[in-house]
Amino acid sequence: MTDSAIALTLLAGLAAVLGTNGGIGGATLLVPALVAFGLEPTAAAPLGLVAVGGASLAAASRQLRRHLVHHRLGLTVELPAAAAAVTAALVSTDLPEQLLAGILAAAALVGAVSGFTRQGVRNRPDPTFVEESTGEWPGTLGGSYELDGEVVPYQARRVGPGLFAAAVAGAVAGLSGVGGGFLKTPTLSELMHVPVRVAAATTSFTLGITASAGLAVFAGQGRIETEPAAAVLVGAIVGGSIGAVLQGRLAPPIARRVTATLLLVVAVVVVVRAW
Amino acid sequence: MVTPDPKRGRFDAASRRLREATVAVGVLAALSLVVPGDSARILAVLALLILGLVPLVRLAWLGLRWARRGDRRFAWLPAAILGVVAVGFLVSLR
């Protein structure tokens, strides 16, 4: 195992632990960090999507068992996101490195602002749903989930603007490889009024698909190097699993602020290196 | 207090398959970093292949499940997304 593979595994693992706790996904930290360490954005993007796919897979089993994923809502927002991600991944090789670095810096800044500002509880438990089986409701974009022994019903709103925001997140993912979770989760929770736990789990599910779509394109273009990708994958799976366990112990607002601060630093470093 | 939910275990089998896939991908990727030569590349490609295919298989499973249950409003979505992924891959090969 080479020194660079060890460094990549550790970096991807650390990014996944912090990203899972902060609810923004590991690649949002990993890709700008790789660029800050001197890797070209076009080379960092496939590694970012590998990290996204790994962290999504690591969290999938637990989230499915807890009935937190709203598959119908996830796929409704994923259709424009996947189309935008594939288109953006196809054109990303033709874009100047500085533009990609600018997109990454902007993405990291949006993630930082989202981490600093996101708060509050919108959906509350409803005793009339006590007999309700938790999970998504077939044929709708509504559902319910269990919170501290009570059932919380919810219904997605503002579907049109939500689809547009998902397409923007998909385009950012395809261009830069950051996954777009830091845009998708706030889209579902803040714009569409879905509970943040459901939004995070549903986003994690859709990020796996976004990663598959982007990686299929990168594989077709011959842009995936196996050793760095394997190193990132190991780090993302181990880090994502550790992050999921720690998630319940660290207060979410503190975790979000720590991650947001790191994102801010990364955005500044990327901008300084690119210009 | 939530009453016992008869549908609680409906995703348990899928959840187990996902956990097995996670372990398989992690082990294959880790082995690829320690074994020498071409074997490393083969193991890494296998890990990446499983990583890319699992979400797509899950999509297909959801599409079939919803179609069987008559959820026509959403049953077409997985096929449409699989189509987008396939078109992207084919275009990237040109």
Short mmCIF file of C-alpha atoms in Angstrom, two decimals:
data_model
loop_
_atom_site.label_atom_id
_atom_site.label_comp_id
_atom_site.label_asym_id
_atom_site.label_seq_id
_atom_site.Cartn_x
_atom_site.Cartn_y
_atom_site.Cartn_z
CA MET A 1 0.00 0.00 0.00
CA THR A 2 1.54 3.29 -1.10
CA ASP A 3 1.86 6.40 1.06
CA SER A 4 -0.56 8.31 -1.21
CA ALA A 5 -3.17 5.51 -0.86
CA ILE A 6 -2.85 5.66 2.93
CA ALA A 7 -3.21 9.46 2.86
CA LEU A 8 -6.27 9.22 0.58
CA THR A 9 -7.91 6.59 2.82
CA LEU A 10 -7.36 8.72 5.92
CA LEU A 11 -8.54 11.91 4.21
CA ALA A 12 -11.66 10.22 2.78
CA GLY A 13 -12.37 8.61 6.17
CA LEU A 14 -12.06 11.89 8.05
CA ALA A 15 -14.21 13.69 5.45
CA ALA A 16 -16.87 10.95 5.70
CA VAL A 17 -16.96 11.07 9.54
CA LEU A 18 -17.32 14.86 9.55
CA GLY A 19 -19.66 14.97 6.55
CA THR A 20 -22.00 12.30 7.94
CA ASN A 21 -22.19 14.11 11.28
CA GLY A 22 -22.73 17.46 9.61
CA GLY A 23 -25.36 16.04 7.25
CA ILE A 24 -23.62 17.40 4.14
CA GLY A 25 -21.89 14.29 2.79
CA GLY A 26 -18.17 13.53 2.80
CA ALA A 27 -17.33 14.57 -0.76
CA THR A 28 -18.23 18.20 -0.04
CA LEU A 29 -15.16 18.25 2.20
CA LEU A 30 -13.04 15.69 0.32
CA VAL A 31 -13.03 17.16 -3.20
CA PRO A 32 -12.12 20.75 -2.24
CA ALA A 33 -9.52 19.31 0.17
CA LEU A 34 -7.96 17.20 -2.62
CA VAL A 35 -7.87 20.29 -4.86
CA ALA A 36 -6.36 22.30 -2.01
CA PHE A 37 -3.63 19.61 -1.74
CA GLY A 38 -2.79 20.08 -5.42
CA LEU A 39 -4.93 17.53 -7.30
CA GLU A 40 -6.58 18.90 -10.46
CA PRO A 41 -10.38 19.31 -10.15
CA THR A 42 -10.98 17.00 -13.14
CA ALA A 43 -9.01 14.24 -11.35
CA ALA A 44 -10.64 14.94 -7.97
CA ALA A 45 -14.22 14.71 -9.33
CA PRO A 46 -14.28 10.91 -9.93
CA LEU A 47 -12.73 10.33 -6.49
CA GLY A 48 -15.42 12.54 -4.98
CA LEU A 49 -18.19 10.48 -6.58
CA VAL A 50 -16.55 7.26 -5.34
CA ALA A 51 -16.64 8.75 -1.82
CA VAL A 52 -20.30 9.76 -2.31
CA GLY A 53 -21.23 6.25 -3.45
CA GLY A 54 -19.29 4.60 -0.61
CA ALA A 55 -20.84 6.77 2.12
CA SER A 56 -24.33 6.28 0.63
CA LEU A 57 -23.86 2.50 0.58
CA ALA A 58 -22.50 2.47 4.15
CA ALA A 59 -25.60 4.31 5.44
CA ALA A 60 -28.20 2.55 3.24
CA SER A 61 -28.89 -0.57 5.31
CA ARG A 62 -29.47 1.30 8.59
CA GLN A 63 -31.64 4.00 6.97
CA LEU A 64 -33.81 1.46 5.13
CA ARG A 65 -34.39 -0.55 8.30
CA ARG A 66 -35.53 2.60 10.14
CA HIS A 67 -38.05 3.49 7.37
CA LEU A 68 -36.47 6.94 7.02
CA VAL A 69 -36.02 6.86 3.23
CA HIS A 70 -38.90 8.21 1.11
CA HIS A 71 -38.08 6.40 -2.14
CA ARG A 72 -40.86 8.02 -4.20
CA LEU A 73 -39.83 11.53 -3.17
CA GLY A 74 -36.17 10.66 -3.66
CA LEU A 75 -36.70 9.39 -7.20
CA THR A 76 -38.99 12.32 -8.09
CA VAL A 77 -36.17 14.78 -7.32
CA GLU A 78 -33.49 12.41 -8.62
CA LEU A 79 -34.79 12.33 -12.23
CA PRO A 80 -33.83 15.98 -12.99
CA ALA A 81 -30.75 15.67 -10.76
CA ALA A 82 -29.43 12.58 -12.59
CA ALA A 83 -30.11 14.13 -16.02
CA ALA A 84 -28.25 17.30 -14.99
CA ALA A 85 -25.41 15.28 -13.38
CA VAL A 86 -24.86 13.18 -16.51
CA THR A 87 -24.93 16.24 -18.81
CA ALA A 88 -22.56 18.17 -16.53
CA ALA A 89 -20.17 15.19 -16.21
CA LEU A 90 -20.05 14.93 -20.02
CA VAL A 91 -19.09 18.60 -20.48
CA SER A 92 -16.84 18.87 -17.39
CA THR A 93 -13.67 17.94 -19.33
CA ASP A 94 -14.21 20.92 -21.66
CA LEU A 95 -14.43 23.49 -18.86
CA PRO A 96 -11.40 25.50 -17.67
CA GLU A 97 -9.83 24.35 -14.37
CA GLN A 98 -10.36 27.80 -12.82
CA LEU A 99 -14.11 27.64 -13.49
CA LEU A 100 -14.31 24.19 -11.86
CA ALA A 101 -12.30 25.47 -8.89
CA GLY A 102 -14.70 28.42 -8.67
CA ILE A 103 -17.70 26.07 -8.69
CA LEU A 104 -16.06 23.99 -5.94
CA ALA A 105 -15.36 27.06 -3.83
CA ALA A 106 -18.92 28.29 -4.32
CA ALA A 107 -20.24 24.82 -3.44
CA ALA A 108 -18.14 24.73 -0.26
CA LEU A 109 -19.37 28.22 0.68
CA VAL A 110 -23.03 27.25 0.16
CA GLY A 111 -22.40 24.14 2.29
CA ALA A 112 -20.82 26.32 5.00
CA VAL A 113 -23.72 28.81 5.01
CA SER A 114 -26.20 25.91 5.07
CA GLY A 115 -24.36 24.37 8.05
CA PHE A 116 -24.29 27.66 9.98
CA THR A 117 -27.94 28.58 9.37
CA ARG A 118 -29.96 25.31 9.31
CA GLN A 119 -32.04 24.82 12.50
CA GLY A 120 -35.56 24.44 13.90
CA VAL A 121 -38.31 21.77 13.93
CA ARG A 122 -41.16 22.14 11.42
CA ASN A 123 -42.96 18.77 11.54
CA ARG A 124 -44.23 17.73 14.95
CA PRO A 125 -45.72 14.45 16.31
CA ASP A 126 -49.46 13.98 15.69
CA PRO A 127 -51.36 11.67 18.11
CA THR A 128 -54.04 10.94 15.46
CA PHE A 129 -51.38 8.98 13.52
CA VAL A 130 -50.57 6.66 16.42
CA GLU A 131 -51.91 3.56 14.61
CA GLU A 132 -50.13 4.54 11.43
CA SER A 133 -47.39 2.32 10.00
CA THR A 134 -44.35 4.59 9.62
CA GLY A 135 -42.74 5.10 6.23
CA GLU A 136 -43.76 6.55 2.88
CA TRP A 137 -47.39 6.51 1.80
CA PRO A 138 -47.85 4.68 -1.55
CA GLY A 139 -48.87 6.92 -4.45
CA THR A 140 -47.98 10.17 -2.64
CA LEU A 141 -45.06 12.38 -1.62
CA GLY A 142 -46.14 12.15 2.01
CA GLY A 143 -45.42 9.78 4.84
CA SER A 144 -44.59 9.53 8.51
CA TYR A 145 -41.62 8.64 10.69
CA GLU A 146 -41.05 7.71 14.29
CA LEU A 147 -39.52 10.35 16.60
CA ASP A 148 -38.97 9.61 20.30
CA GLY A 149 -41.81 7.05 20.36
CA GLU A 150 -44.31 9.25 18.51
CA VAL A 151 -45.40 9.36 14.86
CA VAL A 152 -44.65 12.49 12.85
CA PRO A 153 -46.63 12.87 9.58
CA TYR A 154 -45.32 15.03 6.73
CA GLN A 155 -46.15 16.01 3.17
CA ALA A 156 -43.68 17.38 0.58
CA ARG A 157 -44.55 20.89 -0.65
CA ARG A 158 -43.28 23.19 -3.44
CA VAL A 159 -42.49 20.24 -5.73
CA GLY A 160 -41.74 22.41 -8.81
CA PRO A 161 -39.08 24.60 -7.17
CA GLY A 162 -37.76 21.45 -5.46
CA LEU A 163 -37.23 19.75 -8.83
CA PHE A 164 -35.38 22.82 -10.15
CA ALA A 165 -33.12 22.96 -7.08
CA ALA A 166 -32.44 19.22 -7.45
CA ALA A 167 -31.36 19.77 -11.07
CA VAL A 168 -28.93 22.50 -9.91
CA ALA A 169 -27.55 20.10 -7.26
CA GLY A 170 -27.15 17.38 -9.92
CA ALA A 171 -25.29 19.77 -12.25
CA VAL A 172 -22.90 20.78 -9.44
CA ALA A 173 -22.34 17.07 -8.66
CA GLY A 174 -21.57 16.19 -12.28
CA LEU A 175 -19.20 19.14 -12.73
CA SER A 176 -17.27 18.91 -9.50
CA GLY A 177 -17.88 15.44 -7.99
CA VAL A 178 -19.03 16.83 -4.64
CA GLY A 179 -22.30 14.85 -4.61
CA GLY A 180 -24.65 17.75 -4.04
CA GLY A 181 -26.00 16.48 -0.71
CA PHE A 182 -25.36 19.86 0.91
CA LEU A 183 -27.83 21.31 -1.63
CA LYS A 184 -30.30 18.39 -1.77
CA THR A 185 -30.87 17.98 1.98
CA PRO A 186 -31.73 21.68 2.52
CA THR A 187 -33.88 21.55 -0.65
CA LEU A 188 -35.97 18.72 0.82
CA SER A 189 -36.04 20.03 4.39
CA GLU A 190 -36.19 23.82 3.98
CA LEU A 191 -37.86 24.23 0.57
CA MET A 192 -40.13 21.16 0.49
CA HIS A 193 -40.79 20.98 4.27
CA VAL A 194 -39.73 17.34 4.70
CA PRO A 195 -38.37 16.46 8.20
CA VAL A 196 -34.61 16.78 8.27
CA ARG A 197 -34.01 13.12 9.26
CA VAL A 198 -36.12 11.90 6.33
CA ALA A 199 -34.52 14.51 4.05
CA ALA A 200 -31.00 13.38 5.02
CA ALA A 201 -31.78 9.66 4.58
CA THR A 202 -33.64 10.25 1.29
CA THR A 203 -30.76 12.41 0.02
CA SER A 204 -28.28 9.71 0.99
CA PHE A 205 -30.31 7.19 -1.07
CA THR A 206 -30.42 9.50 -4.11
CA LEU A 207 -26.71 10.37 -3.82
CA GLY A 208 -25.92 6.71 -4.45
CA ILE A 209 -27.80 6.96 -7.76
CA THR A 210 -26.14 10.29 -8.65
CA ALA A 211 -22.76 8.70 -7.94
CA SER A 212 -23.61 5.70 -10.14
CA ALA A 213 -24.72 7.98 -12.99
CA GLY A 214 -21.60 10.16 -12.75
CA LEU A 215 -19.22 7.20 -12.30
CA ALA A 216 -20.70 5.46 -15.37
CA VAL A 217 -19.76 8.53 -17.42
CA PHE A 218 -16.29 8.84 -15.85
CA ALA A 219 -15.69 5.11 -16.44
CA GLY A 220 -16.69 5.52 -20.08
CA GLN A 221 -14.22 8.41 -20.36
CA GLY A 222 -11.47 6.32 -18.72
CA ARG A 223 -11.06 8.83 -15.88
CA ILE A 224 -11.21 6.42 -12.91
CA GLU A 225 -7.82 5.28 -11.54
CA THR A 226 -8.34 2.10 -9.56
CA GLU A 227 -5.80 2.48 -6.72
CA PRO A 228 -6.80 5.99 -5.57
CA ALA A 229 -10.47 5.07 -6.07
CA ALA A 230 -10.11 1.94 -3.89
CA ALA A 231 -8.30 3.96 -1.21
CA VAL A 232 -11.07 6.57 -1.16
CA LEU A 233 -13.72 3.82 -1.13
CA VAL A 234 -12.24 2.15 1.95
CA GLY A 235 -12.05 5.49 3.74
CA ALA A 236 -15.60 6.47 2.76
CA ILE A 237 -17.14 3.17 3.89
CA VAL A 238 -15.26 3.02 7.21
CA GLY A 239 -15.67 6.77 7.85
CA GLY A 240 -19.34 6.73 6.82
CA SER A 241 -20.03 3.82 9.20
CA ILE A 242 -18.19 5.51 12.10
CA GLY A 243 -19.95 8.79 11.34
CA ALA A 244 -23.36 7.07 11.37
CA VAL A 245 -22.63 5.58 14.81
CA LEU A 246 -21.35 8.92 16.17
CA GLN A 247 -24.30 10.77 14.62
CA GLY A 248 -26.54 10.08 17.60
CA ARG A 249 -23.93 11.16 20.20
CA LEU A 250 -22.76 14.56 18.96
CA ALA A 251 -25.34 17.36 19.05
CA PRO A 252 -26.27 18.01 15.38
CA PRO A 253 -25.92 21.83 15.63
CA ILE A 254 -22.35 21.48 16.97
CA ALA A 255 -21.44 18.93 14.30
CA ARG A 256 -22.91 21.17 11.59
CA ARG A 257 -20.97 24.22 12.80
CA VAL A 258 -17.66 22.32 12.96
CA THR A 259 -18.19 21.04 9.42
CA ALA A 260 -19.30 24.48 8.20
CA THR A 261 -16.12 26.03 9.61
CA LEU A 262 -14.00 23.41 7.83
CA LEU A 263 -15.88 24.08 4.57
CA LEU A 264 -15.21 27.79 4.91
CA VAL A 265 -11.48 27.13 5.32
CA VAL A 266 -11.48 24.74 2.34
CA ALA A 267 -13.31 27.30 0.14
CA VAL A 268 -10.72 29.97 0.96
CA VAL A 269 -7.79 27.59 0.25
CA VAL A 270 -9.29 26.51 -3.10
CA VAL A 271 -9.82 30.12 -4.17
CA VAL A 272 -6.29 31.15 -3.10
CA ARG A 273 -4.72 28.20 -4.99
CA ALA A 274 -6.77 28.76 -8.17
CA TRP A 275 -6.14 32.50 -8.44
CA MET B 1 -46.79 5.29 22.34
CA VAL B 2 -46.56 3.61 18.94
CA THR B 3 -48.52 0.36 18.54
CA PRO B 4 -46.75 -2.73 17.11
CA ASP B 5 -46.37 -2.25 13.39
CA PRO B 6 -47.14 -5.36 11.26
CA LYS B 7 -45.25 -3.83 8.32
CA ARG B 8 -42.14 -3.00 10.36
CA GLY B 9 -39.99 -5.77 8.89
CA ARG B 10 -40.91 -5.21 5.24
CA PHE B 11 -37.48 -3.87 4.28
CA ASP B 12 -35.40 -6.23 6.47
CA ALA B 13 -34.35 -8.52 3.62
CA ALA B 14 -33.33 -5.59 1.41
CA SER B 15 -31.50 -4.03 4.36
CA ARG B 16 -29.53 -7.26 4.87
CA ARG B 17 -28.58 -7.40 1.17
CA LEU B 18 -27.35 -3.79 1.36
CA ARG B 19 -25.24 -4.56 4.44
CA GLU B 20 -23.72 -7.58 2.67
CA ALA B 21 -22.96 -5.44 -0.39
CA THR B 22 -21.29 -2.81 1.82
CA VAL B 23 -19.06 -5.43 3.45
CA ALA B 24 -18.21 -6.97 0.06
CA VAL B 25 -17.27 -3.59 -1.46
CA GLY B 26 -15.21 -2.61 1.60
CA VAL B 27 -13.33 -5.94 1.73
CA LEU B 28 -12.63 -6.00 -2.03
CA ALA B 29 -11.39 -2.39 -2.00
CA ALA B 30 -9.20 -3.00 1.08
CA LEU B 31 -7.73 -6.19 -0.42
CA SER B 32 -6.94 -4.35 -3.66
CA LEU B 33 -4.70 -2.01 -1.67
CA VAL B 34 -2.59 -4.80 -0.16
CA VAL B 35 -2.32 -7.52 -2.85
CA PRO B 36 0.32 -7.06 -5.56
CA GLY B 37 0.07 -6.79 -9.36
CA ASP B 38 -2.94 -7.28 -11.62
CA SER B 39 -4.98 -8.92 -8.84
CA ALA B 40 -5.16 -5.51 -7.12
CA ARG B 41 -6.64 -3.89 -10.20
CA ILE B 42 -9.19 -6.71 -10.68
CA LEU B 43 -10.31 -6.49 -7.03
CA ALA B 44 -10.63 -2.67 -7.23
CA VAL B 45 -12.65 -2.87 -10.46
CA LEU B 46 -14.94 -5.47 -8.84
CA ALA B 47 -15.45 -3.21 -5.80
CA LEU B 48 -16.25 -0.20 -8.02
CA LEU B 49 -18.55 -2.32 -10.20
CA ILE B 50 -20.59 -3.46 -7.18
CA LEU B 51 -20.60 0.12 -5.82
CA GLY B 52 -22.03 1.42 -9.11
CA LEU B 53 -24.50 -1.43 -9.63
CA VAL B 54 -26.09 -1.63 -6.16
CA PRO B 55 -28.09 1.65 -6.48
CA LEU B 56 -29.20 0.64 -9.99
CA VAL B 57 -30.35 -2.81 -8.85
CA ARG B 58 -32.20 -1.10 -5.96
CA LEU B 59 -33.87 1.18 -8.54
CA ALA B 60 -34.97 -1.76 -10.66
CA TRP B 61 -36.29 -3.55 -7.54
CA LEU B 62 -38.33 -0.47 -6.55
CA GLY B 63 -39.77 -0.13 -10.08
CA LEU B 64 -40.87 -3.76 -10.15
CA ARG B 65 -42.27 -3.56 -6.60
CA TRP B 66 -44.34 -0.44 -7.37
CA ALA B 67 -45.53 -1.82 -10.72
CA ARG B 68 -46.69 -5.06 -9.07
CA ARG B 69 -48.61 -3.02 -6.48
CA GLY B 70 -50.27 -0.83 -9.11
CA ASP B 71 -48.56 2.44 -8.09
CA ARG B 72 -48.67 3.80 -11.64
CA ARG B 73 -47.88 7.36 -10.59
CA PHE B 74 -44.34 6.39 -9.55
CA ALA B 75 -43.59 2.98 -11.12
CA TRP B 76 -42.13 4.56 -14.30
CA LEU B 77 -39.61 6.74 -12.40
CA PRO B 78 -36.93 4.07 -11.78
CA ALA B 79 -36.98 3.06 -15.46
CA ALA B 80 -36.61 6.71 -16.52
CA ILE B 81 -33.62 7.22 -14.22
CA LEU B 82 -32.02 3.97 -15.40
CA GLY B 83 -32.52 5.28 -18.95
CA VAL B 84 -30.71 8.53 -18.08
CA VAL B 85 -27.77 6.59 -16.60
CA ALA B 86 -27.60 4.30 -19.66
CA VAL B 87 -27.70 7.22 -22.12
CA GLY B 88 -24.96 9.04 -20.17
CA PHE B 89 -22.73 5.95 -20.22
CA LEU B 90 -23.28 5.33 -23.94
CA VAL B 91 -22.60 8.97 -24.85
CA SER B 92 -19.41 8.96 -22.74
CA LEU B 93 -18.08 6.01 -24.78
CA ARG B 94 -18.11 8.05 -28.03
#
